[in-house]
PDB file of C-alpha atoms and ligand atoms in Angstrom:
ATOM      1  CA  MET S 438     -50.566 -21.226 -56.171  1.00  0.00           C
ATOM      2  CA  ALA S 439     -53.237 -18.625 -57.040  1.00  0.00           C
ATOM      3  CA  ASP S 440     -53.106 -15.494 -54.877  1.00  0.00           C
ATOM      4  CA  PRO S 441     -56.547 -14.771 -53.306  1.00  0.00           C
ATOM      5  CA  TRP S 442     -55.607 -11.112 -52.889  1.00  0.00           C
ATOM      6  CA  GLU S 443     -54.252 -10.555 -56.434  1.00  0.00           C
ATOM      7  CA  SER S 444     -57.397  -8.887 -57.822  1.00  0.00           C
ATOM      8  CA  THR S 445     -57.732  -6.765 -54.693  1.00  0.00           C
ATOM      9  CA  MET S 446     -54.157  -5.536 -54.995  1.00  0.00           C
ATOM     10  CA  ASP S 447     -54.709  -4.851 -58.702  1.00  0.00           C
ATOM     11  CA  HIS S 448     -57.642  -2.660 -57.705  1.00  0.00           C
ATOM     12  CA  ALA S 449     -55.478  -0.852 -55.154  1.00  0.00           C
ATOM     13  CA  VAL S 450     -52.870  -0.099 -57.823  1.00  0.00           C
ATOM     14  CA  ALA S 451     -55.541   1.138 -60.246  1.00  0.00           C
ATOM     15  CA  ILE S 452     -57.171   3.443 -57.680  1.00  0.00           C
ATOM     16  CA  ALA S 453     -53.754   4.732 -56.535  1.00  0.00           C
ATOM     17  CA  ARG S 454     -53.002   5.669 -60.139  1.00  0.00           C
ATOM     18  CA  LYS S 455     -56.400   7.408 -60.385  1.00  0.00           C
ATOM     19  CA  ALA S 456     -55.634   9.271 -57.143  1.00  0.00           C
ATOM     20  CA  GLY S 457     -52.376  10.409 -58.697  1.00  0.00           C
ATOM     21  CA  GLU S 458     -54.215  11.854 -61.686  1.00  0.00           C
ATOM     22  CA  VAL S 459     -56.435  13.882 -59.329  1.00  0.00           C
ATOM     23  CA  VAL S 460     -53.370  15.150 -57.424  1.00  0.00           C
ATOM     24  CA  ARG S 461     -51.523  16.109 -60.606  1.00  0.00           C
ATOM     25  CA  ASP S 462     -54.603  17.973 -61.900  1.00  0.00           C
ATOM     26  CA  ALA S 463     -54.948  19.799 -58.565  1.00  0.00           C
ATOM     27  CA  LEU S 464     -51.313  20.930 -58.755  1.00  0.00           C
ATOM     28  CA  ARG S 465     -52.262  22.967 -61.814  1.00  0.00           C
ATOM     29  CA  GLY S 466     -54.978  24.885 -59.924  1.00  0.00           C
ATOM     30  CA  ASP S 467     -55.542  26.710 -56.661  1.00  0.00           C
ATOM     31  CA  ARG S 468     -55.481  24.700 -53.456  1.00  0.00           C
ATOM     32  CA  MET S 469     -57.541  25.696 -50.411  1.00  0.00           C
ATOM     33  CA  VAL S 470     -55.431  24.961 -47.328  1.00  0.00           C
ATOM     34  CA  THR S 471     -56.696  24.462 -43.775  1.00  0.00           C
ATOM     35  CA  THR S 472     -54.891  23.078 -40.719  1.00  0.00           C
ATOM     36  CA  LYS S 473     -55.458  20.252 -38.240  1.00  0.00           C
ATOM     37  CA  SER S 474     -53.381  19.622 -35.101  1.00  0.00           C
ATOM     38  CA  SER S 475     -51.102  22.637 -35.500  1.00  0.00           C
ATOM     39  CA  ALA S 476     -50.624  25.684 -37.728  1.00  0.00           C
ATOM     40  CA  VAL S 477     -48.247  23.635 -39.906  1.00  0.00           C
ATOM     41  CA  ASP S 478     -50.289  20.389 -40.048  1.00  0.00           C
ATOM     42  CA  LEU S 479     -51.827  21.148 -43.434  1.00  0.00           C
ATOM     43  CA  VAL S 480     -54.772  19.593 -45.259  1.00  0.00           C
ATOM     44  CA  THR S 481     -56.439  20.537 -48.547  1.00  0.00           C
ATOM     45  CA  GLN S 482     -59.702  19.719 -50.267  1.00  0.00           C
ATOM     46  CA  THR S 483     -57.682  17.440 -52.553  1.00  0.00           C
ATOM     47  CA  ASP S 484     -56.564  15.285 -49.573  1.00  0.00           C
ATOM     48  CA  GLN S 485     -60.222  14.877 -48.606  1.00  0.00           C
ATOM     49  CA  LYS S 486     -61.443  14.336 -52.194  1.00  0.00           C
ATOM     50  CA  VAL S 487     -58.808  11.687 -52.913  1.00  0.00           C
ATOM     51  CA  GLU S 488     -59.516   9.819 -49.670  1.00  0.00           C
ATOM     52  CA  GLN S 489     -63.231   9.674 -50.470  1.00  0.00           C
ATOM     53  CA  LEU S 490     -62.468   8.575 -54.044  1.00  0.00           C
ATOM     54  CA  ILE S 491     -60.383   5.673 -52.721  1.00  0.00           C
ATOM     55  CA  ILE S 492     -62.827   4.638 -49.980  1.00  0.00           C
ATOM     56  CA  GLN S 493     -65.914   4.757 -52.242  1.00  0.00           C
ATOM     57  CA  SER S 494     -64.121   2.787 -54.949  1.00  0.00           C
ATOM     58  CA  VAL S 495     -63.084   0.061 -52.495  1.00  0.00           C
ATOM     59  CA  LYS S 496     -66.497  -0.054 -50.753  1.00  0.00           C
ATOM     60  CA  GLU S 497     -68.230  -0.744 -54.089  1.00  0.00           C
ATOM     61  CA  LYS S 498     -66.058  -3.816 -54.695  1.00  0.00           C
ATOM     62  CA  PHE S 499     -65.502  -4.946 -51.084  1.00  0.00           C
ATOM     63  CA  PRO S 500     -68.487  -3.811 -48.953  1.00  0.00           C
ATOM     64  CA  THR S 501     -67.325  -5.673 -45.811  1.00  0.00           C
ATOM     65  CA  HIS S 502     -63.902  -4.061 -45.737  1.00  0.00           C
ATOM     66  CA  ARG S 503     -63.067  -1.440 -43.120  1.00  0.00           C
ATOM     67  CA  PHE S 504     -61.023   1.747 -43.395  1.00  0.00           C
ATOM     68  CA  ILE S 505     -58.560   3.877 -41.474  1.00  0.00           C
ATOM     69  CA  GLY S 506     -58.120   7.066 -43.519  1.00  0.00           C
ATOM     70  CA  GLU S 507     -56.042  10.030 -42.416  1.00  0.00           C
ATOM     71  CA  GLU S 508     -58.721  12.610 -43.145  1.00  0.00           C
ATOM     72  CA  SER S 509     -61.602  10.429 -41.865  1.00  0.00           C
ATOM     73  CA  VAL S 510     -59.763  10.053 -38.533  1.00  0.00           C
ATOM     74  CA  ALA S 511     -59.149  13.832 -38.495  1.00  0.00           C
ATOM     75  CA  ALA S 512     -62.918  14.224 -38.885  1.00  0.00           C
ATOM     76  CA  GLY S 513     -63.479  12.030 -35.808  1.00  0.00           C
ATOM     77  CA  GLU S 514     -63.677   8.442 -37.096  1.00  0.00           C
ATOM     78  CA  SER S 515     -61.962   5.730 -35.070  1.00  0.00           C
ATOM     79  CA  CYS S 516     -58.417   4.534 -35.746  1.00  0.00           C
ATOM     80  CA  ILE S 517     -58.799   0.954 -34.618  1.00  0.00           C
ATOM     81  CA  LEU S 518     -57.660  -2.150 -36.483  1.00  0.00           C
ATOM     82  CA  SER S 519     -60.449  -4.741 -36.665  1.00  0.00           C
ATOM     83  CA  ASP S 520     -60.589  -8.414 -37.635  1.00  0.00           C
ATOM     84  CA  SER S 521     -62.172  -7.408 -40.954  1.00  0.00           C
ATOM     85  CA  PRO S 522     -59.850  -6.626 -43.876  1.00  0.00           C
ATOM     86  CA  THR S 523     -58.822  -3.029 -43.127  1.00  0.00           C
ATOM     87  CA  TRP S 524     -57.464  -0.514 -45.618  1.00  0.00           C
ATOM     88  CA  ILE S 525     -55.098   2.088 -44.159  1.00  0.00           C
ATOM     89  CA  ILE S 526     -55.046   5.139 -46.438  1.00  0.00           C
ATOM     90  CA  ASP S 527     -53.015   8.320 -46.697  1.00  0.00           C
ATOM     91  CA  PRO S 528     -54.509  10.125 -49.701  1.00  0.00           C
ATOM     92  CA  ILE S 529     -51.631  12.564 -49.941  1.00  0.00           C
ATOM     93  CA  ASP S 530     -48.465  11.793 -48.011  1.00  0.00           C
ATOM     94  CA  GLY S 531     -46.493  14.997 -48.394  1.00  0.00           C
ATOM     95  CA  THR S 532     -49.297  17.531 -48.201  1.00  0.00           C
ATOM     96  CA  THR S 533     -46.868  20.330 -47.354  1.00  0.00           C
ATOM     97  CA  ASN S 534     -44.951  19.480 -50.529  1.00  0.00           C
ATOM     98  CA  PHE S 535     -48.273  19.475 -52.401  1.00  0.00           C
ATOM     99  CA  VAL S 536     -49.246  22.894 -51.016  1.00  0.00           C
ATOM    100  CA  HIS S 537     -45.850  24.305 -52.007  1.00  0.00           C
ATOM    101  CA  THR S 538     -45.936  22.542 -55.384  1.00  0.00           C
ATOM    102  CA  HIS S 539     -42.824  20.696 -54.296  1.00  0.00           C
ATOM    103  CA  LEU S 540     -42.016  17.451 -56.025  1.00  0.00           C
ATOM    104  CA  THR S 541     -42.528  14.385 -53.853  1.00  0.00           C
ATOM    105  CA  VAL S 542     -46.161  13.573 -53.263  1.00  0.00           C
ATOM    106  CA  THR S 543     -47.431  10.048 -52.712  1.00  0.00           C
ATOM    107  CA  SER S 544     -50.720   8.309 -52.084  1.00  0.00           C
ATOM    108  CA  THR S 545     -50.582   5.204 -49.917  1.00  0.00           C
ATOM    109  CA  LEU S 546     -52.968   2.279 -49.660  1.00  0.00           C
ATOM    110  CA  ASP S 547     -52.363  -0.669 -47.373  1.00  0.00           C
ATOM    111  CA  LEU S 548     -54.576  -3.690 -46.804  1.00  0.00           C
ATOM    112  CA  GLN S 549     -53.321  -4.780 -43.401  1.00  0.00           C
ATOM    113  CA  VAL S 550     -50.594  -7.310 -43.600  1.00  0.00           C
ATOM    114  CA  GLU S 551     -51.498  -8.466 -47.127  1.00  0.00           C
ATOM    115  CA  PHE S 552     -50.196  -5.753 -49.460  1.00  0.00           C
ATOM    116  CA  GLY S 553     -48.917  -2.166 -49.595  1.00  0.00           C
ATOM    117  CA  VAL S 554     -49.067   0.357 -52.430  1.00  0.00           C
ATOM    118  CA  VAL S 555     -47.311   3.741 -52.532  1.00  0.00           C
ATOM    119  CA  TYR S 556     -47.724   5.820 -55.676  1.00  0.00           C
ATOM    120  CA  SER S 557     -45.366   8.763 -56.232  1.00  0.00           C
ATOM    121  CA  CYS S 558     -47.509  10.522 -58.822  1.00  0.00           C
ATOM    122  CA  ILE S 559     -45.128  13.269 -59.963  1.00  0.00           C
ATOM    123  CA  GLU S 560     -42.393  10.729 -60.744  1.00  0.00           C
ATOM    124  CA  ASP S 561     -44.978   8.128 -61.868  1.00  0.00           C
ATOM    125  CA  LYS S 562     -43.366   5.512 -59.593  1.00  0.00           C
ATOM    126  CA  MET S 563     -45.667   2.739 -58.334  1.00  0.00           C
ATOM    127  CA  PHE S 564     -44.159   0.998 -55.310  1.00  0.00           C
ATOM    128  CA  THR S 565     -45.857  -2.277 -54.394  1.00  0.00           C
ATOM    129  CA  ALA S 566     -45.349  -5.196 -52.036  1.00  0.00           C
ATOM    130  CA  ARG S 567     -47.364  -8.379 -51.486  1.00  0.00           C
ATOM    131  CA  ARG S 568     -46.640 -10.221 -48.213  1.00  0.00           C
ATOM    132  CA  GLY S 569     -44.079 -12.949 -48.913  1.00  0.00           C
ATOM    133  CA  ARG S 570     -43.787 -12.093 -52.608  1.00  0.00           C
ATOM    134  CA  GLY S 571     -41.269  -9.229 -52.746  1.00  0.00           C
ATOM    135  CA  ALA S 572     -41.319  -5.476 -53.311  1.00  0.00           C
ATOM    136  CA  PHE S 573     -41.266  -3.666 -56.649  1.00  0.00           C
ATOM    137  CA  CYS S 574     -41.122  -0.229 -58.255  1.00  0.00           C
ATOM    138  CA  ASN S 575     -42.900  -0.113 -61.620  1.00  0.00           C
ATOM    139  CA  GLY S 576     -42.477  -3.900 -61.736  1.00  0.00           C
ATOM    140  CA  GLU S 577     -38.717  -3.873 -61.037  1.00  0.00           C
ATOM    141  CA  PRO S 578     -37.625  -5.758 -57.879  1.00  0.00           C
ATOM    142  CA  LEU S 579     -36.430  -3.655 -54.928  1.00  0.00           C
ATOM    143  CA  GLN S 580     -33.507  -4.493 -52.645  1.00  0.00           C
ATOM    144  CA  VAL S 581     -32.262  -2.486 -49.647  1.00  0.00           C
ATOM    145  CA  SER S 582     -28.668  -1.178 -49.512  1.00  0.00           C
ATOM    146  CA  GLN S 583     -26.021  -3.668 -48.355  1.00  0.00           C
ATOM    147  CA  GLN S 584     -24.101  -0.951 -46.458  1.00  0.00           C
ATOM    148  CA  LYS S 585     -24.005  -2.034 -42.805  1.00  0.00           C
ATOM    149  CA  ALA S 586     -21.721   0.729 -41.469  1.00  0.00           C
ATOM    150  CA  VAL S 587     -23.896   3.594 -40.265  1.00  0.00           C
ATOM    151  CA  GLU S 588     -20.868   5.896 -40.675  1.00  0.00           C
ATOM    152  CA  GLN S 589     -21.142   5.225 -44.434  1.00  0.00           C
ATOM    153  CA  ALA S 590     -24.920   5.693 -44.489  1.00  0.00           C
ATOM    154  CA  ILE S 591     -27.478   8.291 -45.474  1.00  0.00           C
ATOM    155  CA  VAL S 592     -30.351   8.502 -42.988  1.00  0.00           C
ATOM    156  CA  ALA S 593     -33.758  10.033 -43.755  1.00  0.00           C
ATOM    157  CA  THR S 594     -36.045  11.702 -41.251  1.00  0.00           C
ATOM    158  CA  GLU S 595     -38.696  14.424 -40.986  1.00  0.00           C
ATOM    159  CA  PHE S 596     -39.456  17.102 -38.411  1.00  0.00           C
ATOM    160  CA  GLY S 597     -43.208  16.456 -38.248  1.00  0.00           C
ATOM    161  CA  SER S 598     -45.858  19.039 -37.473  1.00  0.00           C
ATOM    162  CA  ASP S 599     -45.630  19.343 -33.679  1.00  0.00           C
ATOM    163  CA  ARG S 600     -44.052  22.700 -32.802  1.00  0.00           C
ATOM    164  CA  ASP S 601     -44.081  22.240 -29.026  1.00  0.00           C
ATOM    165  CA  PRO S 602     -40.569  23.490 -28.079  1.00  0.00           C
ATOM    166  CA  GLU S 603     -39.913  20.477 -25.838  1.00  0.00           C
ATOM    167  CA  VAL S 604     -40.806  18.096 -28.689  1.00  0.00           C
ATOM    168  CA  VAL S 605     -38.723  20.090 -31.171  1.00  0.00           C
ATOM    169  CA  ASP S 606     -35.767  19.977 -28.750  1.00  0.00           C
ATOM    170  CA  LYS S 607     -35.948  16.157 -28.622  1.00  0.00           C
ATOM    171  CA  ILE S 608     -36.210  15.946 -32.423  1.00  0.00           C
ATOM    172  CA  PHE S 609     -33.142  18.164 -32.782  1.00  0.00           C
ATOM    173  CA  GLN S 610     -31.206  16.231 -30.126  1.00  0.00           C
ATOM    174  CA  SER S 611     -31.799  13.052 -32.137  1.00  0.00           C
ATOM    175  CA  LEU S 612     -30.809  14.797 -35.372  1.00  0.00           C
ATOM    176  CA  ARG S 613     -27.604  16.079 -33.783  1.00  0.00           C
ATOM    177  CA  ASN S 614     -26.760  12.645 -32.366  1.00  0.00           C
ATOM    178  CA  VAL S 615     -27.348  10.981 -35.750  1.00  0.00           C
ATOM    179  CA  LEU S 616     -25.270  13.570 -37.633  1.00  0.00           C
ATOM    180  CA  CYS S 617     -22.403  13.150 -35.137  1.00  0.00           C
ATOM    181  CA  LEU S 618     -22.238   9.330 -35.458  1.00  0.00           C
ATOM    182  CA  PRO S 619     -21.201  10.509 -38.043  1.00  0.00           C
ATOM    183  CA  VAL S 620     -23.314   9.634 -41.072  1.00  0.00           C
ATOM    184  CA  HIS S 621     -22.650  10.669 -44.661  1.00  0.00           C
ATOM    185  CA  GLY S 622     -25.841  12.726 -44.652  1.00  0.00           C
ATOM    186  CA  VAL S 623     -29.417  13.247 -43.511  1.00  0.00           C
ATOM    187  CA  ARG S 624     -32.199  13.659 -46.044  1.00  0.00           C
ATOM    188  CA  GLY S 625     -35.965  14.176 -45.953  1.00  0.00           C
ATOM    189  CA  ALA S 626     -38.346  13.760 -48.896  1.00  0.00           C
ATOM    190  CA  GLY S 627     -41.212  15.456 -47.031  1.00  0.00           C
ATOM    191  CA  SER S 628     -43.118  12.172 -47.091  1.00  0.00           C
ATOM    192  CA  ALA S 629     -42.639   9.294 -44.643  1.00  0.00           C
ATOM    193  CA  ALA S 630     -43.813   6.829 -47.280  1.00  0.00           C
ATOM    194  CA  MET S 631     -41.340   8.163 -49.851  1.00  0.00           C
ATOM    195  CA  ASN S 632     -38.486   8.077 -47.325  1.00  0.00           C
ATOM    196  CA  MET S 633     -39.312   4.418 -46.645  1.00  0.00           C
ATOM    197  CA  CYS S 634     -39.509   3.625 -50.361  1.00  0.00           C
ATOM    198  CA  LEU S 635     -36.023   5.163 -50.678  1.00  0.00           C
ATOM    199  CA  VAL S 636     -34.870   2.680 -47.996  1.00  0.00           C
ATOM    200  CA  ALA S 637     -36.523  -0.181 -49.920  1.00  0.00           C
ATOM    201  CA  SER S 638     -34.849   1.037 -53.133  1.00  0.00           C
ATOM    202  CA  GLY S 639     -31.391   1.057 -51.532  1.00  0.00           C
ATOM    203  CA  CYS S 640     -31.048   4.843 -51.992  1.00  0.00           C
ATOM    204  CA  VAL S 641     -30.767   5.554 -48.260  1.00  0.00           C
ATOM    205  CA  GLU S 642     -29.846   3.108 -45.492  1.00  0.00           C
ATOM    206  CA  ALA S 643     -32.489   4.078 -42.909  1.00  0.00           C
ATOM    207  CA  TYR S 644     -35.400   6.316 -42.022  1.00  0.00           C
ATOM    208  CA  TYR S 645     -36.661   7.142 -38.534  1.00  0.00           C
ATOM    209  CA  GLU S 646     -39.326   9.445 -37.186  1.00  0.00           C
ATOM    210  CA  ILE S 647     -41.283  10.020 -33.979  1.00  0.00           C
ATOM    211  CA  GLY S 648     -44.655  11.646 -34.640  1.00  0.00           C
ATOM    212  CA  VAL S 649     -45.722   9.846 -37.804  1.00  0.00           C
ATOM    213  CA  HIS S 650     -49.109   8.180 -38.047  1.00  0.00           C
ATOM    214  CA  VAL S 651     -50.137   4.654 -38.987  1.00  0.00           C
ATOM    215  CA  TRP S 652     -51.404   5.857 -42.404  1.00  0.00           C
ATOM    216  CA  ASP S 653     -48.000   7.422 -43.186  1.00  0.00           C
ATOM    217  CA  VAL S 654     -46.095   4.161 -42.719  1.00  0.00           C
ATOM    218  CA  ALA S 655     -48.385   1.106 -43.031  1.00  0.00           C
ATOM    219  CA  ALA S 656     -48.048   0.539 -46.788  1.00  0.00           C
ATOM    220  CA  ALA S 657     -44.352   1.400 -46.978  1.00  0.00           C
ATOM    221  CA  SER S 658     -43.561  -0.824 -43.977  1.00  0.00           C
ATOM    222  CA  LEU S 659     -44.450  -3.895 -46.015  1.00  0.00           C
ATOM    223  CA  ILE S 660     -42.479  -2.540 -48.985  1.00  0.00           C
ATOM    224  CA  VAL S 661     -39.368  -2.132 -46.778  1.00  0.00           C
ATOM    225  CA  SER S 662     -39.769  -5.616 -45.259  1.00  0.00           C
ATOM    226  CA  GLU S 663     -40.304  -7.289 -48.626  1.00  0.00           C
ATOM    227  CA  ALA S 664     -37.205  -5.485 -49.983  1.00  0.00           C
ATOM    228  CA  GLY S 665     -35.134  -7.146 -47.247  1.00  0.00           C
ATOM    229  CA  GLY S 666     -35.267  -4.315 -44.734  1.00  0.00           C
ATOM    230  CA  VAL S 667     -35.958  -4.225 -40.993  1.00  0.00           C
ATOM    231  CA  LEU S 668     -38.619  -2.356 -38.992  1.00  0.00           C
ATOM    232  CA  MET S 669     -37.949  -1.504 -35.347  1.00  0.00           C
ATOM    233  CA  ASP S 670     -39.316   0.682 -32.565  1.00  0.00           C
ATOM    234  CA  VAL S 671     -37.052   3.637 -31.693  1.00  0.00           C
ATOM    235  CA  GLU S 672     -36.282   1.958 -28.358  1.00  0.00           C
ATOM    236  CA  GLY S 673     -35.668  -1.415 -29.989  1.00  0.00           C
ATOM    237  CA  GLY S 674     -38.012  -4.337 -30.339  1.00  0.00           C
ATOM    238  CA  GLU S 675     -40.941  -4.827 -32.687  1.00  0.00           C
ATOM    239  CA  VAL S 676     -42.420  -1.757 -34.352  1.00  0.00           C
ATOM    240  CA  ASP S 677     -45.986  -0.883 -33.292  1.00  0.00           C
ATOM    241  CA  LEU S 678     -47.629   0.903 -36.216  1.00  0.00           C
ATOM    242  CA  MET S 679     -50.058   2.701 -33.881  1.00  0.00           C
ATOM    243  CA  SER S 680     -47.261   4.041 -31.616  1.00  0.00           C
ATOM    244  CA  ARG S 681     -46.218   6.903 -33.978  1.00  0.00           C
ATOM    245  CA  ARG S 682     -42.578   5.810 -33.722  1.00  0.00           C
ATOM    246  CA  ILE S 683     -40.597   3.911 -36.356  1.00  0.00           C
ATOM    247  CA  ILE S 684     -37.169   2.966 -37.667  1.00  0.00           C
ATOM    248  CA  ALA S 685     -37.055   1.435 -41.156  1.00  0.00           C
ATOM    249  CA  ALA S 686     -33.540   0.285 -42.027  1.00  0.00           C
ATOM    250  CA  ASN S 687     -31.600  -1.857 -44.461  1.00  0.00           C
ATOM    251  CA  SER S 688     -30.349  -4.050 -41.622  1.00  0.00           C
ATOM    252  CA  LYS S 689     -30.677  -4.867 -37.925  1.00  0.00           C
ATOM    253  CA  THR S 690     -27.136  -3.522 -37.430  1.00  0.00           C
ATOM    254  CA  VAL S 691     -28.007  -0.048 -38.693  1.00  0.00           C
ATOM    255  CA  ALA S 692     -31.403  -0.054 -36.923  1.00  0.00           C
ATOM    256  CA  GLU S 693     -29.776  -0.929 -33.586  1.00  0.00           C
ATOM    257  CA  ARG S 694     -27.203   1.857 -33.962  1.00  0.00           C
ATOM    258  CA  LEU S 695     -30.090   4.302 -34.429  1.00  0.00           C
ATOM    259  CA  VAL S 696     -31.875   2.899 -31.346  1.00  0.00           C
ATOM    260  CA  LYS S 697     -28.797   3.856 -29.304  1.00  0.00           C
ATOM    261  CA  THR S 698     -28.753   7.331 -30.870  1.00  0.00           C
ATOM    262  CA  ILE S 699     -32.365   8.577 -30.981  1.00  0.00           C
ATOM    263  CA  VAL S 700     -33.847  10.504 -28.030  1.00  0.00           C
ATOM    264  CA  ALA S 701     -37.085   8.562 -27.579  1.00  0.00           C
ATOM    265  CA  PHE S 702     -40.443   9.975 -26.511  1.00  0.00           C
ATOM    266  CA  SER S 703     -44.014   8.769 -26.878  1.00  0.00           C
ATOM    267  CA  PRO S 704     -46.628  10.903 -28.678  1.00  0.00           C
ATOM    268  CA  PRO S 705     -50.305  10.061 -28.039  1.00  0.00           C
ATOM    269  CA  ARG S 706     -51.008   6.772 -29.864  1.00  0.00           C
ATOM    270  CA  ASP S 707     -53.097   6.725 -33.043  1.00  0.00           C
ATOM    271  CA  ASP S 708     -55.516   4.216 -31.463  1.00  0.00           C
ATOM    272  CA  ALA S 709     -55.943   6.333 -28.313  1.00  0.00           C
ATOM    273  CA  ALA S 710     -59.412   7.716 -27.603  1.00  0.00           C
ATOM    274  CA  PRO S 711     -60.020  10.834 -29.765  1.00  0.00           C
ATOM    275  CA  SER S 712     -59.984  13.029 -26.623  1.00  0.00           C
ATOM    276  CA  ASP S 713     -56.453  11.747 -25.817  1.00  0.00           C
ATOM    277  CA  ARG S 714     -55.054  12.435 -29.294  1.00  0.00           C
ATOM    278  CA  CYS S 715     -53.256  15.725 -29.960  1.00  0.00           C
ATOM    279  CA  GLU S 716     -55.029  15.990 -33.349  1.00  0.00           C
ATOM    280  CA  ASP S 717     -58.064  18.027 -32.277  1.00  0.00           C
ATOM    281  CA  SER S 718     -58.744  19.127 -35.886  1.00  0.00           C
ATOM    282  CA  THR S 719     -58.908  22.838 -35.155  1.00  0.00           C
ATOM    283  CA  HIS S 720     -59.682  23.909 -38.692  1.00  0.00           C
ATOM    284  CA  LEU S 721     -58.389  27.462 -38.907  1.00  0.00           C
ATOM    285  CA  SER S 722     -59.545  29.794 -41.689  1.00  0.00           C
ATOM    286  CA  ALA S 723     -58.923  28.410 -45.167  1.00  0.00           C
ATOM    287  CA  ARG S 724     -56.461  30.167 -47.432  1.00  0.00           C
ATOM    288  CA  LYS S 725     -55.844  29.774 -51.158  1.00  0.00           C
ATOM    289  CA  VAL S 726     -52.395  28.901 -52.496  1.00  0.00           C
TER     290      VAL S 726
HETATM  291  O1  LIP R 837     -49.577  14.854 -43.433  1.00  0.00           O
HETATM  292  P1  LIP R 837     -48.958  14.023 -44.515  1.00  0.00           P
HETATM  293  O2  LIP R 837     -48.359  14.856 -45.606  1.00  0.00           O
HETATM  294  O3  LIP R 837     -49.890  12.934 -45.008  1.00  0.00           O
HETATM  295  O4  LIP R 837     -47.780  13.170 -43.809  1.00  0.00           O
HETATM  296  C1  LIP R 837     -46.550  13.765 -43.379  1.00  0.00           C
HETATM  297  C2  LIP R 837     -45.565  12.650 -43.129  1.00  0.00           C
HETATM  298  O5  LIP R 837     -45.306  11.991 -44.345  1.00  0.00           O
HETATM  299  C3  LIP R 837     -44.256  13.179 -42.551  1.00  0.00           C
HETATM  300  O6  LIP R 837     -43.385  12.112 -42.283  1.00  0.00           O
HETATM  301  C4  LIP R 837     -44.501  13.952 -41.288  1.00  0.00           C
HETATM  302  O7  LIP R 837     -43.282  14.444 -40.803  1.00  0.00           O
HETATM  303  C5  LIP R 837     -45.464  15.094 -41.551  1.00  0.00           C
HETATM  304  O8  LIP R 837     -45.736  15.763 -40.340  1.00  0.00           O
HETATM  305  C6  LIP R 837     -46.785  14.597 -42.155  1.00  0.00           C
HETATM  306  O9  LIP R 837     -47.461  13.831 -41.190  1.00  0.00           O
HETATM  307 MG1   MG R 838     -48.867  11.226 -44.374  1.00  0.00          MG
HETATM  308 MG1   MG R 839     -51.652  12.755 -45.728  1.00  0.00          MG
END
């Protein structure tokens, strides 16, 4: 049966590839860095340029579609899912890597519940998933790891950009608990989306993080699910993409072991009123890197 969203997803893949070209070009030049919710929550002109490139390109083809973009929300736009087709965009997932010319940088585009696209532009890896039709990397099918013993697993996580000592303590308590399960290792790509694509690819057994945003994980969530993986809230139960908490695992068994291990807390939700969000976009002085 013909897929009504096929041409839309093709456009998403094309614009993700174009975004990757812009990011690769920017890596060869100077990057002006400013900050958002903390001194280590970085953003560059390239993040903003790529987000506008994506949004303008989609608006021209699909004028009724809505958007949740990381940098648009940072500038004060709402972060509310509507009944209209809504694109959830992270123009650069891994901005800190981008600023430090580190390797893993992705751009993510998700059209809520229909398809997800994550493009890792340095590696030229295009991760895609269409609801009910599988997950792929450069056209090759993806399948999560079959390892169900967490003691034989590699787990990915990130430390986020909140440096409140009480939050950092909870993050480290979880990390210590996970390491002492024990697990074979803990890894972090510097990009939530890339960590989740590693789960979908069977490279690591699970990823968890408290403090991510909906734009970090929306596209890759569908890629994990379509690769046979499981999404769960850190306290168990269904994941809520606006809650800023997620476990993406190869199996329910591994996900449930992590639920028992992680020290849970609840950051301000992405769909909270702007005044209740911790991201108050305090743009400190720009610096060139
Ligand atoms: O800001 P960004 O590079 O798009 O996204 C990043 C996420 O991919 C990562 O998981 C998180 O720990 C960082 O704090 C940051 O949010
Ligand atoms: Mg991100
Ligand atoms: Mg980003």
